[in-house]
């Protein structure tokens, strides 16, 4: 494996490779090539080979990649060969939909805690998980040793909630609120804002 820091753009492509390979596995593929994988996800074969070479040699010249082996290796690299418990903050319509989503566990994630500040939502049970009040958030997250949080709160409170999450020891945040968060360098944030993606697409429309 390369001792140099791996560029974030490369890391961002690895889950796409893993997703495509898992689909191949479901379809009965045992071997694939960088060219075949590239066709499925719209990335050049050369780029795929270059990305994977950052972590070692996974294929053989002329024989391609073992799909089950590469799936296992990518899961280890991305650290999703285990289950990561997550805290969900915001039990509104979006939060409920996320908590009820069945696909997390099979990909290495599980919503373990749900928080909200609305007294009418606190005490509700979503997918067998009781909604807790945000006033208990820091202590509860710390006691469960959770490192990942998902934010589905209004933009105007997202930063203050984030500050509490950082205090609780959260190191990774998936943010659905339409606002850029200010976090320390050791806290990683990913943004999910459908408006931005829609506006990017309308640029190409007549």
Short mmCIF file of C-alpha atoms in Angstrom, two decimals:
data_model
loop_
_atom_site.label_atom_id
_atom_site.label_comp_id
_atom_site.label_asym_id
_atom_site.label_seq_id
_atom_site.Cartn_x
_atom_site.Cartn_y
_atom_site.Cartn_z
CA UNK A 1 0.00 0.00 0.00
CA UNK A 2 1.16 3.51 -0.82
CA UNK A 3 2.53 5.34 2.25
CA UNK A 4 1.48 8.73 0.86
CA UNK A 5 -1.92 10.16 1.89
CA UNK A 6 -4.65 8.93 -0.45
CA UNK A 7 -6.44 11.82 -2.21
CA UNK A 8 -10.02 12.27 -1.02
CA UNK A 9 -11.25 12.13 -4.63
CA UNK A 10 -9.89 8.57 -4.85
CA UNK A 11 -11.51 7.56 -1.56
CA UNK A 12 -14.78 9.00 -2.88
CA UNK A 13 -14.70 6.58 -5.82
CA UNK A 14 -14.12 3.45 -3.74
CA UNK A 15 -17.74 3.13 -2.52
CA UNK A 16 -18.86 3.30 -6.17
CA UNK A 17 -16.53 0.43 -7.01
CA UNK A 18 -17.80 -1.55 -4.04
CA UNK A 19 -21.44 -0.95 -4.96
CA UNK A 20 -20.90 -2.09 -8.55
CA UNK A 21 -18.94 -5.16 -7.44
CA UNK A 22 -21.63 -6.15 -4.94
CA UNK A 23 -24.20 -5.96 -7.73
CA UNK A 24 -21.93 -8.14 -9.86
CA UNK A 25 -21.67 -10.62 -7.02
CA UNK A 26 -25.46 -10.78 -6.75
CA UNK A 27 -25.63 -11.46 -10.48
CA UNK A 28 -23.22 -14.39 -10.21
CA UNK A 29 -19.99 -12.79 -11.43
CA UNK A 30 -16.84 -14.42 -10.06
CA UNK A 31 -14.31 -12.48 -12.13
CA UNK A 32 -14.34 -9.03 -13.72
CA UNK A 33 -11.95 -6.65 -15.44
CA UNK A 34 -11.26 -2.97 -14.91
CA UNK A 35 -12.80 -2.36 -18.33
CA UNK A 36 -16.02 -4.21 -17.45
CA UNK A 37 -16.23 -2.48 -14.08
CA UNK A 38 -15.57 0.87 -15.72
CA UNK A 39 -18.41 0.43 -18.21
CA UNK A 40 -20.84 -0.17 -15.33
CA UNK A 41 -19.93 2.98 -13.42
CA UNK A 42 -18.70 5.34 -16.14
CA UNK A 43 -15.06 5.52 -15.04
CA UNK A 44 -12.12 4.62 -17.26
CA UNK A 45 -10.37 1.29 -16.76
CA UNK A 46 -7.07 3.12 -16.36
CA UNK A 47 -8.49 5.25 -13.54
CA UNK A 48 -9.85 2.19 -11.73
CA UNK A 49 -6.50 0.41 -11.97
CA UNK A 50 -4.70 3.52 -10.74
CA UNK A 51 -7.09 3.96 -7.80
CA UNK A 52 -6.85 0.33 -6.70
CA UNK A 53 -3.07 0.31 -7.04
CA UNK A 54 -2.96 2.85 -4.20
CA UNK A 55 -3.86 -0.06 -1.91
CA UNK A 56 -1.93 -2.93 -3.47
CA UNK A 57 -2.23 -5.39 -6.32
CA UNK A 58 -5.66 -7.00 -6.42
CA UNK A 59 -5.76 -8.44 -9.94
CA UNK A 60 -3.59 -10.49 -12.27
CA UNK A 61 -2.53 -9.43 -15.76
CA UNK A 62 -4.87 -11.03 -18.26
CA UNK A 63 -7.05 -12.61 -15.57
CA UNK A 64 -8.81 -9.59 -14.08
CA UNK A 65 -10.14 -9.31 -10.54
CA UNK A 66 -11.78 -11.89 -8.32
CA UNK A 67 -15.10 -10.20 -7.50
CA UNK A 68 -15.58 -11.77 -4.03
CA UNK A 69 -11.96 -11.02 -3.09
CA UNK A 70 -12.14 -7.41 -4.27
CA UNK A 71 -15.44 -6.88 -2.42
CA UNK A 72 -13.80 -8.16 0.78
CA UNK A 73 -10.74 -5.98 0.29
CA UNK A 74 -12.72 -2.80 -0.40
CA UNK A 75 -14.91 -3.42 2.65
CA UNK A 76 -11.77 -3.66 4.76
CA UNK A 77 -10.27 -0.52 3.21
CA UNK A 78 -13.49 1.45 3.77
CA UNK A 79 -13.88 -0.13 7.24
CA UNK A 80 -17.39 -1.38 6.46
CA UNK A 81 -16.50 -4.98 7.24
CA UNK A 82 -18.20 -4.22 10.55
CA UNK A 83 -21.37 -2.45 11.75
CA UNK A 84 -21.09 1.25 12.65
CA UNK A 85 -23.72 2.56 15.05
CA UNK A 86 -25.02 6.02 14.16
CA UNK A 87 -26.94 8.79 15.89
CA UNK A 88 -29.78 10.43 13.97
CA UNK A 89 -30.68 13.96 15.00
CA UNK A 90 -34.09 15.09 13.78
CA UNK A 91 -37.20 12.90 13.91
CA UNK A 92 -39.28 14.76 11.31
CA UNK A 93 -40.48 13.24 8.05
CA UNK A 94 -36.97 12.90 6.59
CA UNK A 95 -35.55 11.56 9.84
CA UNK A 96 -38.30 8.96 10.09
CA UNK A 97 -37.71 7.85 6.51
CA UNK A 98 -33.98 7.46 7.17
CA UNK A 99 -34.55 5.58 10.43
CA UNK A 100 -36.91 3.18 8.64
CA UNK A 101 -34.55 2.60 5.71
CA UNK A 102 -33.64 -1.08 5.58
CA UNK A 103 -30.45 -0.77 3.52
CA UNK A 104 -28.04 0.57 6.12
CA UNK A 105 -27.24 -2.62 8.00
CA UNK A 106 -26.29 -4.67 4.94
CA UNK A 107 -23.74 -1.98 4.07
CA UNK A 108 -22.17 -1.63 7.51
CA UNK A 109 -24.33 0.96 9.31
CA UNK A 110 -27.11 0.97 11.90
CA UNK A 111 -29.18 3.80 13.36
CA UNK A 112 -28.79 3.20 17.09
CA UNK A 113 -29.98 6.51 18.61
CA UNK A 114 -32.54 9.10 17.54
CA UNK A 115 -32.85 12.59 19.03
CA UNK A 116 -35.24 15.50 18.67
CA UNK A 117 -36.00 18.68 20.61
CA UNK A 118 -39.76 18.58 19.97
CA UNK A 119 -41.56 17.27 23.09
CA UNK A 120 -44.27 15.80 20.85
CA UNK A 121 -41.70 13.65 19.06
CA UNK A 122 -39.71 12.63 22.13
CA UNK A 123 -40.87 9.22 23.32
CA UNK A 124 -42.10 8.11 19.92
CA UNK A 125 -40.68 4.81 18.68
CA UNK A 126 -39.28 4.72 15.14
CA UNK A 127 -38.16 1.36 13.80
CA UNK A 128 -38.01 0.06 17.39
CA UNK A 129 -35.84 3.00 18.51
CA UNK A 130 -37.25 5.48 21.06
CA UNK A 131 -36.74 9.18 20.25
CA UNK A 132 -34.68 10.85 22.98
CA UNK A 133 -34.53 14.54 23.84
CA UNK A 134 -31.55 16.43 22.47
CA UNK A 135 -30.75 17.64 25.99
CA UNK A 136 -29.42 14.13 26.69
CA UNK A 137 -27.55 13.89 23.39
CA UNK A 138 -23.94 14.53 24.47
CA UNK A 139 -23.97 12.14 27.41
CA UNK A 140 -25.87 9.40 25.55
CA UNK A 141 -23.67 9.48 22.46
CA UNK A 142 -20.56 9.35 24.62
CA UNK A 143 -21.88 6.40 26.63
CA UNK A 144 -22.60 4.49 23.39
CA UNK A 145 -19.18 5.37 21.88
CA UNK A 146 -20.80 6.51 18.64
CA UNK A 147 -18.63 8.29 16.05
CA UNK A 148 -21.12 8.90 13.21
CA UNK A 149 -24.16 11.21 13.16
CA UNK A 150 -26.78 12.14 10.58
CA UNK A 151 -28.36 15.60 10.71
CA UNK A 152 -31.92 16.13 9.50
CA UNK A 153 -32.58 19.32 11.44
CA UNK A 154 -33.53 22.81 10.16
CA UNK A 155 -30.63 24.87 8.81
CA UNK A 156 -30.94 27.49 11.55
CA UNK A 157 -30.06 25.00 14.30
CA UNK A 158 -27.70 22.73 12.37
CA UNK A 159 -24.50 24.45 13.51
CA UNK A 160 -25.47 24.53 17.19
CA UNK A 161 -26.41 20.85 17.05
CA UNK A 162 -23.12 20.12 15.28
CA UNK A 163 -21.22 21.85 18.06
CA UNK A 164 -22.86 19.50 20.56
CA UNK A 165 -22.08 16.48 18.40
CA UNK A 166 -18.42 17.47 18.28
CA UNK A 167 -18.44 17.83 22.06
CA UNK A 168 -19.92 14.33 22.25
CA UNK A 169 -17.02 12.92 20.21
CA UNK A 170 -18.67 12.59 16.80
CA UNK A 171 -16.05 12.38 14.02
CA UNK A 172 -18.24 11.94 10.92
CA UNK A 173 -21.44 13.82 10.01
CA UNK A 174 -23.83 13.22 7.15
CA UNK A 175 -25.61 16.55 6.84
CA UNK A 176 -29.02 16.87 5.18
CA UNK A 177 -29.48 20.47 6.35
CA UNK A 178 -28.95 23.06 3.56
CA UNK A 179 -26.04 24.78 5.28
CA UNK A 180 -22.25 24.43 5.32
CA UNK A 181 -21.06 23.39 8.76
CA UNK A 182 -17.98 24.68 10.56
CA UNK A 183 -16.10 21.75 12.09
CA UNK A 184 -12.55 20.92 13.28
CA UNK A 185 -10.13 19.35 10.80
CA UNK A 186 -10.53 15.89 12.31
CA UNK A 187 -14.31 15.86 11.78
CA UNK A 188 -15.47 14.74 8.33
CA UNK A 189 -18.70 16.10 6.86
CA UNK A 190 -20.61 14.92 3.80
CA UNK A 191 -23.50 16.98 2.45
CA UNK A 192 -26.76 15.66 1.00
CA UNK A 193 -28.69 18.56 -0.51
CA UNK A 194 -31.10 17.59 -3.33
CA UNK A 195 -31.62 21.25 -4.28
CA UNK A 196 -27.95 21.64 -5.21
CA UNK A 197 -28.05 18.47 -7.31
CA UNK A 198 -31.29 19.54 -9.01
CA UNK A 199 -29.84 22.98 -9.81
CA UNK A 200 -26.76 21.34 -11.26
CA UNK A 201 -28.94 19.23 -13.57
CA UNK A 202 -31.19 22.07 -14.73
CA UNK A 203 -28.10 23.78 -16.15
CA UNK A 204 -28.16 21.15 -18.91
CA UNK A 205 -31.89 21.37 -19.63
CA UNK A 206 -33.58 23.44 -22.33
#
